[in-house]
CSV table of C-alpha atoms and ligand atoms in Angstrom, one decimal:
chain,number,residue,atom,x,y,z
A,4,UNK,CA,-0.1,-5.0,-5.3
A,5,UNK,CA,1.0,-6.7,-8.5
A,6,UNK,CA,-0.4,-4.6,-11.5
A,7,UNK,CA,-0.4,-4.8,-15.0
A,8,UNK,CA,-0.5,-1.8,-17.4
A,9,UNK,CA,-0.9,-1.7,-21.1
A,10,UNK,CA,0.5,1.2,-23.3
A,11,UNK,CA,2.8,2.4,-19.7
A,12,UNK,CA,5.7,3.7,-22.6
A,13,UNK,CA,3.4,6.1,-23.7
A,14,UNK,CA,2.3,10.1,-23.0
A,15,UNK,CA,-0.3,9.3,-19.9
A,16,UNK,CA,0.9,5.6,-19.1
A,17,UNK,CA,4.4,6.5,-18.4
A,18,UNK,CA,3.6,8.9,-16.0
A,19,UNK,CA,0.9,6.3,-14.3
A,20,UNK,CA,3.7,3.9,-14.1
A,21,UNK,CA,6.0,6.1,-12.4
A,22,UNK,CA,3.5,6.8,-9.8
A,23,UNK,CA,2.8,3.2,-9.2
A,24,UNK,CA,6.4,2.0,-9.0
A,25,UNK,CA,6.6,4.8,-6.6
A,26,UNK,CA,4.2,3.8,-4.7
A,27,UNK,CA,5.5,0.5,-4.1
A,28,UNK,CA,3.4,-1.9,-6.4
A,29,UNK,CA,5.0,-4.4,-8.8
A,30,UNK,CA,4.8,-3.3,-12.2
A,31,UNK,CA,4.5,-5.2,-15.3
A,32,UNK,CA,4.3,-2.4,-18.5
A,33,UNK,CA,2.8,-4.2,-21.8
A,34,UNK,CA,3.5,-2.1,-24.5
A,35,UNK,CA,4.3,-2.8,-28.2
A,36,UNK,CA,6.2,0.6,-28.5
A,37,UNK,CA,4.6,1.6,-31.6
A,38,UNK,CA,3.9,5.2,-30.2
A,39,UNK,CA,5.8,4.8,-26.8
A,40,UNK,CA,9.1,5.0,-25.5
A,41,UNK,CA,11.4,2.5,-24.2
A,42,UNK,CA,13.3,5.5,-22.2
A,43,UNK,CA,10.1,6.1,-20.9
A,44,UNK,CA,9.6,3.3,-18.5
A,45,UNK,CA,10.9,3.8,-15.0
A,46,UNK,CA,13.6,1.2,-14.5
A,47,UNK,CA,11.4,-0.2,-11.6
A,48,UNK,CA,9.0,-1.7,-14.1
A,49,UNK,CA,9.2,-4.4,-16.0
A,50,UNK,CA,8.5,-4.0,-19.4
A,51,UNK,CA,7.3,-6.5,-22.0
A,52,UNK,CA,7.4,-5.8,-25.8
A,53,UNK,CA,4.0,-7.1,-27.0
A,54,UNK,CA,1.2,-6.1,-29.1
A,55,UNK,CA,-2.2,-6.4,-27.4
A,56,UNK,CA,-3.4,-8.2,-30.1
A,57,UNK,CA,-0.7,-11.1,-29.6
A,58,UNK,CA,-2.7,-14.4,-28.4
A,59,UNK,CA,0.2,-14.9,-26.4
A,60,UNK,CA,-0.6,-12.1,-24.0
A,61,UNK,CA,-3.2,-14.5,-21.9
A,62,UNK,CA,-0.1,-16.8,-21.0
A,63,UNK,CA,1.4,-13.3,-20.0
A,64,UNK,CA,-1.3,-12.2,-17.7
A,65,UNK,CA,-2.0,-15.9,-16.3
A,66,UNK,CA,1.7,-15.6,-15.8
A,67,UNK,CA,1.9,-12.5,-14.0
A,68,UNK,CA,-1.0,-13.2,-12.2
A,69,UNK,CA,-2.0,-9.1,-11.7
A,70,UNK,CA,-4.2,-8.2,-8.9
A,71,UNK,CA,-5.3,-5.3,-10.9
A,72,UNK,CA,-5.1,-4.1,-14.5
A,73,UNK,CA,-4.9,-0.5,-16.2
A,74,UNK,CA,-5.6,-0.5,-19.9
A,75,UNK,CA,-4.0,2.8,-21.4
A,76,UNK,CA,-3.0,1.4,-24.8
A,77,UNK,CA,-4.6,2.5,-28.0
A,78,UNK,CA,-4.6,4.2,-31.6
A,79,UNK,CA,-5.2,7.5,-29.8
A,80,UNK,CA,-5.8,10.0,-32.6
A,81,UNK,CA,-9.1,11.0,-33.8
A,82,UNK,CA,-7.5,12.4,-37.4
A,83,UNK,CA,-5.7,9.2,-37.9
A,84,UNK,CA,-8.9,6.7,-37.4
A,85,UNK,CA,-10.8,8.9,-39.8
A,86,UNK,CA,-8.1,8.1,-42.4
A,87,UNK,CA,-7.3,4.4,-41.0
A,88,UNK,CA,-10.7,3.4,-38.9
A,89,UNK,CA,-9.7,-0.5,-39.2
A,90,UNK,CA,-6.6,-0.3,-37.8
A,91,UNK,CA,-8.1,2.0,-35.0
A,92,UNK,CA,-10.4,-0.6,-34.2
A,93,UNK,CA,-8.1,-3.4,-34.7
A,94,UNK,CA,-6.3,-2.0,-31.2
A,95,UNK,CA,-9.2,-0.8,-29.5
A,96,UNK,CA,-11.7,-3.0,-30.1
A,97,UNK,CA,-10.2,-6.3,-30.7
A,98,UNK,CA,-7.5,-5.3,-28.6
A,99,UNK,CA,-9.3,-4.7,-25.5
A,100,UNK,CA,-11.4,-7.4,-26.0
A,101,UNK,CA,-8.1,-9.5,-26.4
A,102,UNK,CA,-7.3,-8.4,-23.3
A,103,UNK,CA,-9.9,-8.3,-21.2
A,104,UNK,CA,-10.4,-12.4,-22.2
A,105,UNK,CA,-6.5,-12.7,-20.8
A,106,UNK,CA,-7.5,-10.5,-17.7
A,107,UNK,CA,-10.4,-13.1,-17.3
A,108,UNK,CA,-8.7,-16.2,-17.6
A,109,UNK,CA,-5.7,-15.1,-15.1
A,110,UNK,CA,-8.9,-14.2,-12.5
A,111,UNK,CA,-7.9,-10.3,-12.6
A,112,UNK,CA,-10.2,-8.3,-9.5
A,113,UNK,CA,-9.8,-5.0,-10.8
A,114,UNK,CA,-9.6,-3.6,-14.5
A,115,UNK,CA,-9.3,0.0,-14.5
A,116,UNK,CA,-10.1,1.6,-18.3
A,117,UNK,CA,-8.9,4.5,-19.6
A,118,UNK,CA,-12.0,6.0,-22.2
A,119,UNK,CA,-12.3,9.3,-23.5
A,120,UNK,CA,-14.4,12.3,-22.8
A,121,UNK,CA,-13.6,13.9,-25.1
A,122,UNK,CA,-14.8,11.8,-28.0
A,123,UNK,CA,-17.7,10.1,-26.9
A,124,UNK,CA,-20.4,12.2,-26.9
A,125,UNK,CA,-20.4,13.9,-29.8
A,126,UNK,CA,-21.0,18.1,-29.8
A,127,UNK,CA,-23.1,17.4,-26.3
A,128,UNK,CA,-26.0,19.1,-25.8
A,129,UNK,CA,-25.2,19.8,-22.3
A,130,UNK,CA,-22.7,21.4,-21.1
A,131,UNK,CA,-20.6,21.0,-18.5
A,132,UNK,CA,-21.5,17.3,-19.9
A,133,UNK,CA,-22.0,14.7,-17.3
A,134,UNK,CA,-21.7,10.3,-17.9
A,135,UNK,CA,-25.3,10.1,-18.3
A,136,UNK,CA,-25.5,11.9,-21.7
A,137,UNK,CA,-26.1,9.7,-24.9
A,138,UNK,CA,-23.1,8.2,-26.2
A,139,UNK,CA,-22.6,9.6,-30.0
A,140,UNK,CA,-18.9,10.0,-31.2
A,141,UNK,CA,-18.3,11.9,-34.1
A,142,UNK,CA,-14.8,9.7,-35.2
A,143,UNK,CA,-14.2,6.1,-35.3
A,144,UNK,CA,-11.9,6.5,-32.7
A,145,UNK,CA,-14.8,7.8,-30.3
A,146,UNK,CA,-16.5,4.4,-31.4
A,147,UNK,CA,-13.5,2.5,-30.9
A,148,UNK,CA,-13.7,3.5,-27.7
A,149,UNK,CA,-17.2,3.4,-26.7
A,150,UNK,CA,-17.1,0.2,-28.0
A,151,UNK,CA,-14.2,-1.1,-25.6
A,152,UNK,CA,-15.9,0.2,-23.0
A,153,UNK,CA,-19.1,-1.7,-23.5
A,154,UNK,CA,-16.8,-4.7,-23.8
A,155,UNK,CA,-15.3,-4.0,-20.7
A,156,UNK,CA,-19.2,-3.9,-19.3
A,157,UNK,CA,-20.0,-7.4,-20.4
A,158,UNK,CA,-16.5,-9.0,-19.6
A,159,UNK,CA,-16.2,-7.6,-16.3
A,160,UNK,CA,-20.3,-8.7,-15.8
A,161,UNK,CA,-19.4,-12.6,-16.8
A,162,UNK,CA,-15.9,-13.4,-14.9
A,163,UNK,CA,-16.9,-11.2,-11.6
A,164,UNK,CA,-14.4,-8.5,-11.8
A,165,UNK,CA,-14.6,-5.0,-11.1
A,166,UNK,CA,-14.5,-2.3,-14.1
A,167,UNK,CA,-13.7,1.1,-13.4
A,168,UNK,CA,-14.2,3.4,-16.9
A,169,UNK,CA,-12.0,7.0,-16.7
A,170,UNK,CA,-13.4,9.0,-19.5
A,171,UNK,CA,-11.1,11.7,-19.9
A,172,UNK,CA,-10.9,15.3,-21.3
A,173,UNK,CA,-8.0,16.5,-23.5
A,174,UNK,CA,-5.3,15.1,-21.3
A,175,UNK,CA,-1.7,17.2,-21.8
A,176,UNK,CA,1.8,17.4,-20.1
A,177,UNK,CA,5.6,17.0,-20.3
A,178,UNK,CA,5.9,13.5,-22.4
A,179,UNK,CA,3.0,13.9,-25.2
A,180,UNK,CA,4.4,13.5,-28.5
A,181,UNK,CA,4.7,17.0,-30.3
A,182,UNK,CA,5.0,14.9,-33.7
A,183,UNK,CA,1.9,13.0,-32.9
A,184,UNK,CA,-1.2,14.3,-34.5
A,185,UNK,CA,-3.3,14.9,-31.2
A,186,UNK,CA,-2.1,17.0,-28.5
A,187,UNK,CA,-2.8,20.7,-29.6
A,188,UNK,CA,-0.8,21.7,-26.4
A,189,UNK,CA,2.7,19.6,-27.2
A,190,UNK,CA,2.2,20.0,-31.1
A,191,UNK,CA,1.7,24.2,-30.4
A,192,UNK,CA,4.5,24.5,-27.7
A,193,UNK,CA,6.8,22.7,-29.7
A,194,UNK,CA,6.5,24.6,-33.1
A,195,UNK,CA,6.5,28.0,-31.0
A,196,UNK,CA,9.9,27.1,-29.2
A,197,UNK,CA,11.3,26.0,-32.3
A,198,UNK,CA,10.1,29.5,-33.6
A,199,UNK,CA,7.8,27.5,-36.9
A,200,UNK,CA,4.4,28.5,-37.6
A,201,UNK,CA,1.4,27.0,-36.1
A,202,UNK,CA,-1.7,25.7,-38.1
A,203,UNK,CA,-5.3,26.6,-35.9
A,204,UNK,CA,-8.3,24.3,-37.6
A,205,UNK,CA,-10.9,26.6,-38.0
A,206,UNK,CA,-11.4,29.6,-36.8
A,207,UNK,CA,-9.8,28.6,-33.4
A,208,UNK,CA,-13.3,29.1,-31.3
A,209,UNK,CA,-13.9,25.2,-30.8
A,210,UNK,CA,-13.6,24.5,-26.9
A,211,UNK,CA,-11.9,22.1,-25.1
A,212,UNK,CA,-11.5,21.1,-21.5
A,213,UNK,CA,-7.5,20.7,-20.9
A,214,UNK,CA,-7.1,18.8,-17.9
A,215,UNK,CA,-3.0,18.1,-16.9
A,216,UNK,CA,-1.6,14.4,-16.7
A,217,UNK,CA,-1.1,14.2,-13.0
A,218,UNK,CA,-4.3,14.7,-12.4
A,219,UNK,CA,-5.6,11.9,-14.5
A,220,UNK,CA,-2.8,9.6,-12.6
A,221,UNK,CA,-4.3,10.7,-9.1
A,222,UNK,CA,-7.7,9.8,-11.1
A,223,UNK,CA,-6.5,6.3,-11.6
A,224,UNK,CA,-4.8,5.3,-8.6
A,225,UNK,CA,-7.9,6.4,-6.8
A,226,UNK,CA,-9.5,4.3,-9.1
A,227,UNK,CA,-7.8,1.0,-7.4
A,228,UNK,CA,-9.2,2.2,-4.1
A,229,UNK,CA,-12.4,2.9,-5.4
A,230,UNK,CA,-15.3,0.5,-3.4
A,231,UNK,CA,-17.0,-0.9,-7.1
A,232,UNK,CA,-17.5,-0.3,-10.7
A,233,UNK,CA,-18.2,3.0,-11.8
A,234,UNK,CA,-17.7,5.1,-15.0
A,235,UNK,CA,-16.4,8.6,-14.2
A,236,UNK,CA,-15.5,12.1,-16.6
A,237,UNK,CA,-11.9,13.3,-15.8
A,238,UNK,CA,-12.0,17.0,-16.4
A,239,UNK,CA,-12.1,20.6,-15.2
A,240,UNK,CA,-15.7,21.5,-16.3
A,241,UNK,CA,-14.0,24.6,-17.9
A,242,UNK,CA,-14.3,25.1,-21.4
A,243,UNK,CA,-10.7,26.7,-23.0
A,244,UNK,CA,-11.0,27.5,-26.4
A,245,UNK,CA,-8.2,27.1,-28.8
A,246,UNK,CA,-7.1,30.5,-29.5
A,247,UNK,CA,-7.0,30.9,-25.9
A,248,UNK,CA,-4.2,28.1,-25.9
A,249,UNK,CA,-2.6,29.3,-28.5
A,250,UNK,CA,-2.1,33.2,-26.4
A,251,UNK,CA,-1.1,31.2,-22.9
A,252,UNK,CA,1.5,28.8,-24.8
A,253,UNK,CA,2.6,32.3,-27.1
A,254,UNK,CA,3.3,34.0,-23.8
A,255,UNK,CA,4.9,30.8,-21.8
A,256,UNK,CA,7.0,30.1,-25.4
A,257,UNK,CA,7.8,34.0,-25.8
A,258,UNK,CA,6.2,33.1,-29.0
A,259,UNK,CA,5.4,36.5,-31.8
A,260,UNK,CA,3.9,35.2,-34.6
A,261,UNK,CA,0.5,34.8,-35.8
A,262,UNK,CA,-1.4,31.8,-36.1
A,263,UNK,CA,-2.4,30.3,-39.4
A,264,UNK,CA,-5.7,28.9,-40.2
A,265,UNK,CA,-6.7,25.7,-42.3
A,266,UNK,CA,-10.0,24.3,-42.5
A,267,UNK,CA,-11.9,22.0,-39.6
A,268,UNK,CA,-11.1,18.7,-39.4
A,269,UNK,CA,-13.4,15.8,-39.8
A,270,UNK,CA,-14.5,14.3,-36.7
A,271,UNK,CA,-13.5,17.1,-34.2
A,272,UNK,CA,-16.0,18.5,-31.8
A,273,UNK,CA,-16.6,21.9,-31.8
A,274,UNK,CA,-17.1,22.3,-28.1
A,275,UNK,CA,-16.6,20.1,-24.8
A,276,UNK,CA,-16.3,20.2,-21.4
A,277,UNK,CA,-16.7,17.4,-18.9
A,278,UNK,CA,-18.9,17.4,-15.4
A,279,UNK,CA,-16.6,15.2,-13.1
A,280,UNK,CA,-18.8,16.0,-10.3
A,281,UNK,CA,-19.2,11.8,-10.0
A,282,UNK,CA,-15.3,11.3,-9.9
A,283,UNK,CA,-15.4,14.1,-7.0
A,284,UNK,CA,-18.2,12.1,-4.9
A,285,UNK,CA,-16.9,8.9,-5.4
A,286,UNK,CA,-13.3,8.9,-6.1
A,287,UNK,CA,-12.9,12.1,-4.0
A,288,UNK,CA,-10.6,13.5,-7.2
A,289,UNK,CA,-10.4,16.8,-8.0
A,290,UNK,CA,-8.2,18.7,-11.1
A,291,UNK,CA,-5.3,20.4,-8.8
A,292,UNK,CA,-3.3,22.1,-11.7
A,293,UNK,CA,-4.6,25.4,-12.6
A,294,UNK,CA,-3.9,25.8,-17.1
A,295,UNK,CA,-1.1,28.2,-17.0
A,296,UNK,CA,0.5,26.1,-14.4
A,297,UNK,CA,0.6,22.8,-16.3
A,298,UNK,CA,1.4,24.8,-19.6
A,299,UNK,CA,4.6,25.8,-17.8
A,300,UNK,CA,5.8,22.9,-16.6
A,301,UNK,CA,4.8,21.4,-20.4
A,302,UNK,CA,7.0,24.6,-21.8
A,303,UNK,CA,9.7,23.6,-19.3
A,304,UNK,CA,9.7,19.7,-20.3
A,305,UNK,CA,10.0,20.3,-23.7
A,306,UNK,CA,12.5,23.4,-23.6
A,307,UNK,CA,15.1,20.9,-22.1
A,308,UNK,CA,13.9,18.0,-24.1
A,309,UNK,CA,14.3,15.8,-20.7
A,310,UNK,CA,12.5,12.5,-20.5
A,311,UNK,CA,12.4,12.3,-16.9
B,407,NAD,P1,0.0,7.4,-26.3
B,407,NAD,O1,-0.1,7.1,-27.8
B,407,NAD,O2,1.1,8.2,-25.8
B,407,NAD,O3,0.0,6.0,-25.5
B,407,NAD,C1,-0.5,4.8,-26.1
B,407,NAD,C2,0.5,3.7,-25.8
B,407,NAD,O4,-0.1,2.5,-26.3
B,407,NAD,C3,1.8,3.9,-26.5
B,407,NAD,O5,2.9,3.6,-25.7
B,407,NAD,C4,1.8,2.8,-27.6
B,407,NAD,O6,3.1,2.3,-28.0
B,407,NAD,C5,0.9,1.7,-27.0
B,407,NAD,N1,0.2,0.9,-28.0
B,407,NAD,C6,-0.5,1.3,-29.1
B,407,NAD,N2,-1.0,0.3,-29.7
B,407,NAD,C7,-0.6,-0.8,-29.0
B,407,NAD,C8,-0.8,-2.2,-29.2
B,407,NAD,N3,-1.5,-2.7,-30.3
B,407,NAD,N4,-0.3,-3.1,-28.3
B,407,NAD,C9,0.5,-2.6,-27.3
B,407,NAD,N5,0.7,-1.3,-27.0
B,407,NAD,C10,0.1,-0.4,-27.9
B,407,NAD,O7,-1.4,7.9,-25.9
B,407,NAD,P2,-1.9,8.6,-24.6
B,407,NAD,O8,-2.3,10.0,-24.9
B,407,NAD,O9,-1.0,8.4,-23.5
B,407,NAD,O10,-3.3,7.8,-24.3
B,407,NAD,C11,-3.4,6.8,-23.4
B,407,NAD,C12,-4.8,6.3,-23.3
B,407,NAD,O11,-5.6,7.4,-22.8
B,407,NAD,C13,-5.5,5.8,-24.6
B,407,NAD,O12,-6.3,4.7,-24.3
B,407,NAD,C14,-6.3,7.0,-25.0
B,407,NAD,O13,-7.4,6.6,-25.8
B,407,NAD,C15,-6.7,7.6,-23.7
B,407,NAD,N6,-7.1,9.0,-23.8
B,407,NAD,C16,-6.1,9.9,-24.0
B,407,NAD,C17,-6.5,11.3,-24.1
B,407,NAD,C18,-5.4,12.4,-24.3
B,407,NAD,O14,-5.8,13.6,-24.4
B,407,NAD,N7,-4.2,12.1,-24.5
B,407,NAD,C19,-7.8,11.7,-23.9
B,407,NAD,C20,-8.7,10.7,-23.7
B,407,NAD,C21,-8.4,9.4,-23.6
């Protein structure tokens, strides 16, 4: 197939591309490299330098002519669109929408969305928490992206194509940015191999559901196959919380030290876990990497610093 990604430089989208080149499609990567990497883009793909928000990007995708689109880029930091919320919804509002007007225009069957989880609902009040539960994010950047999402809805509704919404859990793996500001698992294992201290927000019993990054590409090329539109939770339904992390990284990192504490952030939920039990039916996905496996083969990635 001829497929178009947006934001394939970056932590998840890199590794999607990979898997698509691999898999024989032609790949076109849009990314405007604010976040990603260049180096890592397979050489298979073809990568374009472009900001989402460039009008020029319709002639792109008319040009290109996709069968099927994967929409991965975004401001992906809850801290940073608490300090910045325009610019966060400057990308992933206008930005998808942007997009999804050039997906239309070049007749695009498939658009395949990458949403968050983790952000969306708020502190749930169910838990494991499944796609039916109200939609309340706590940060801009959970209503950046709830937004996008319902864009997606009504764009996909008027030009006929199919939408597919992945909505996943605290995604982590070789390639997340340890200086970014989300990604408690890159930021940790980083600090611990470089023997620095490492900052816990509260009192480290907020819970998260980790769920590795080759799972969430498995989610997504099922997610081509998939018969229609559908809106699915990418996670493990296990809750892990934070100081839990931080003992699993300390004994994959060899790590001694203590943790230090500083105060909750705004925005962050205290505790999450996703119900994918509708990925599971429909897309027949399951998560395949147990923690301490995926934590290792982080460890490992960033141990050698190797980008592929
Ligand atoms: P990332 O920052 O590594 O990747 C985002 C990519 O988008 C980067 O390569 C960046 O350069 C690119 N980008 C940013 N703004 C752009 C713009 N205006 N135009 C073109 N490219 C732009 O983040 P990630 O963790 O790989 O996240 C990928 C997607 O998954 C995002 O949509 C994010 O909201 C979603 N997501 C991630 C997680 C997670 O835990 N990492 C969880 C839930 C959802």
């Amino acid at each position: 197939m001829r497929v178009l990604l947006t934001g394939g430089a970056g932590f998840i989208g890199s590794h999607l591309t990979d898997a698509l080149v691999a898999a024989g499609h032609a790949v076109t990567v849009v990314d405007d490299l604010s976040t990603g990497r260049r180096e890592q883009v397979p050489p298979g793909a073809h990568l374009v330098a472009m900001d989402i928000l460039d009008p020029a990007l319709t002639v792109l995708v008319v040009e290109q002519a996709p069968e099927a689109v994967f929409h991965l880029a975004a401001h992906a930091s809850v801290s940073e669109s608490v300090r910045e919320p325009e610019h966060d919804a400057r990308v992933n509002v206008l930005g998808t929408l942007n997009l999804l007007r050039a997906c239309a225009a070049a007749g695009v069957g498939r658009f395949v969305f990458s949403s968050t989880g983790g952000a969306l609902y708020g502190e749930p009040h169910t838990l494991p928490c499944d796609e039916r539960h109200p939609i309340r994010p706590l940060s801009p950047y959970g209503a950046s992206k709830a937004s996008g999402e319902a864009y997606v809805h009504a764009l996909a509704a008027q030009s006929g194509m199919d939408a597919v919404i992945l909505r996943y859990a605290n995604v982590y793996g070789p390639r997340q940015d340890p200086a970014g500001e989300a990604g408690v698992v890159a930021i940790f294992a980083a600090r611990m191999l470089a023997g620095e201290p490492v900052t816990i927000f509260g009192d480290g019993e907020q819970q998260r559901d980790f769920v590795y990054v080759a799972d969430v590409v498995d989610a997504n090329l099922r997610s081509l196959e998939a018969g229609e539109s559908g809106v699915y939770n990418v996670g493990t339904g296990v809750g892990t919380s934070v100081n839990e992390l931080f003992a699993s990284l300390a004994r994959a990192t060899g790590y001694a030290l203590d943790p230090r504490h500083a105060p909750s952030r705004s925005g962050d939920v205290q505790r999450v876990w996703l119900d994918a039990s509708a990925a599971h039916r429909e897309l027949d996905w399951a998560p395949r990497t147990p923690l301490e496996a995926g934590i290792g083969a982080t460890v490992e990635s960033l141990r050698t610093g190797r980008v592929r």
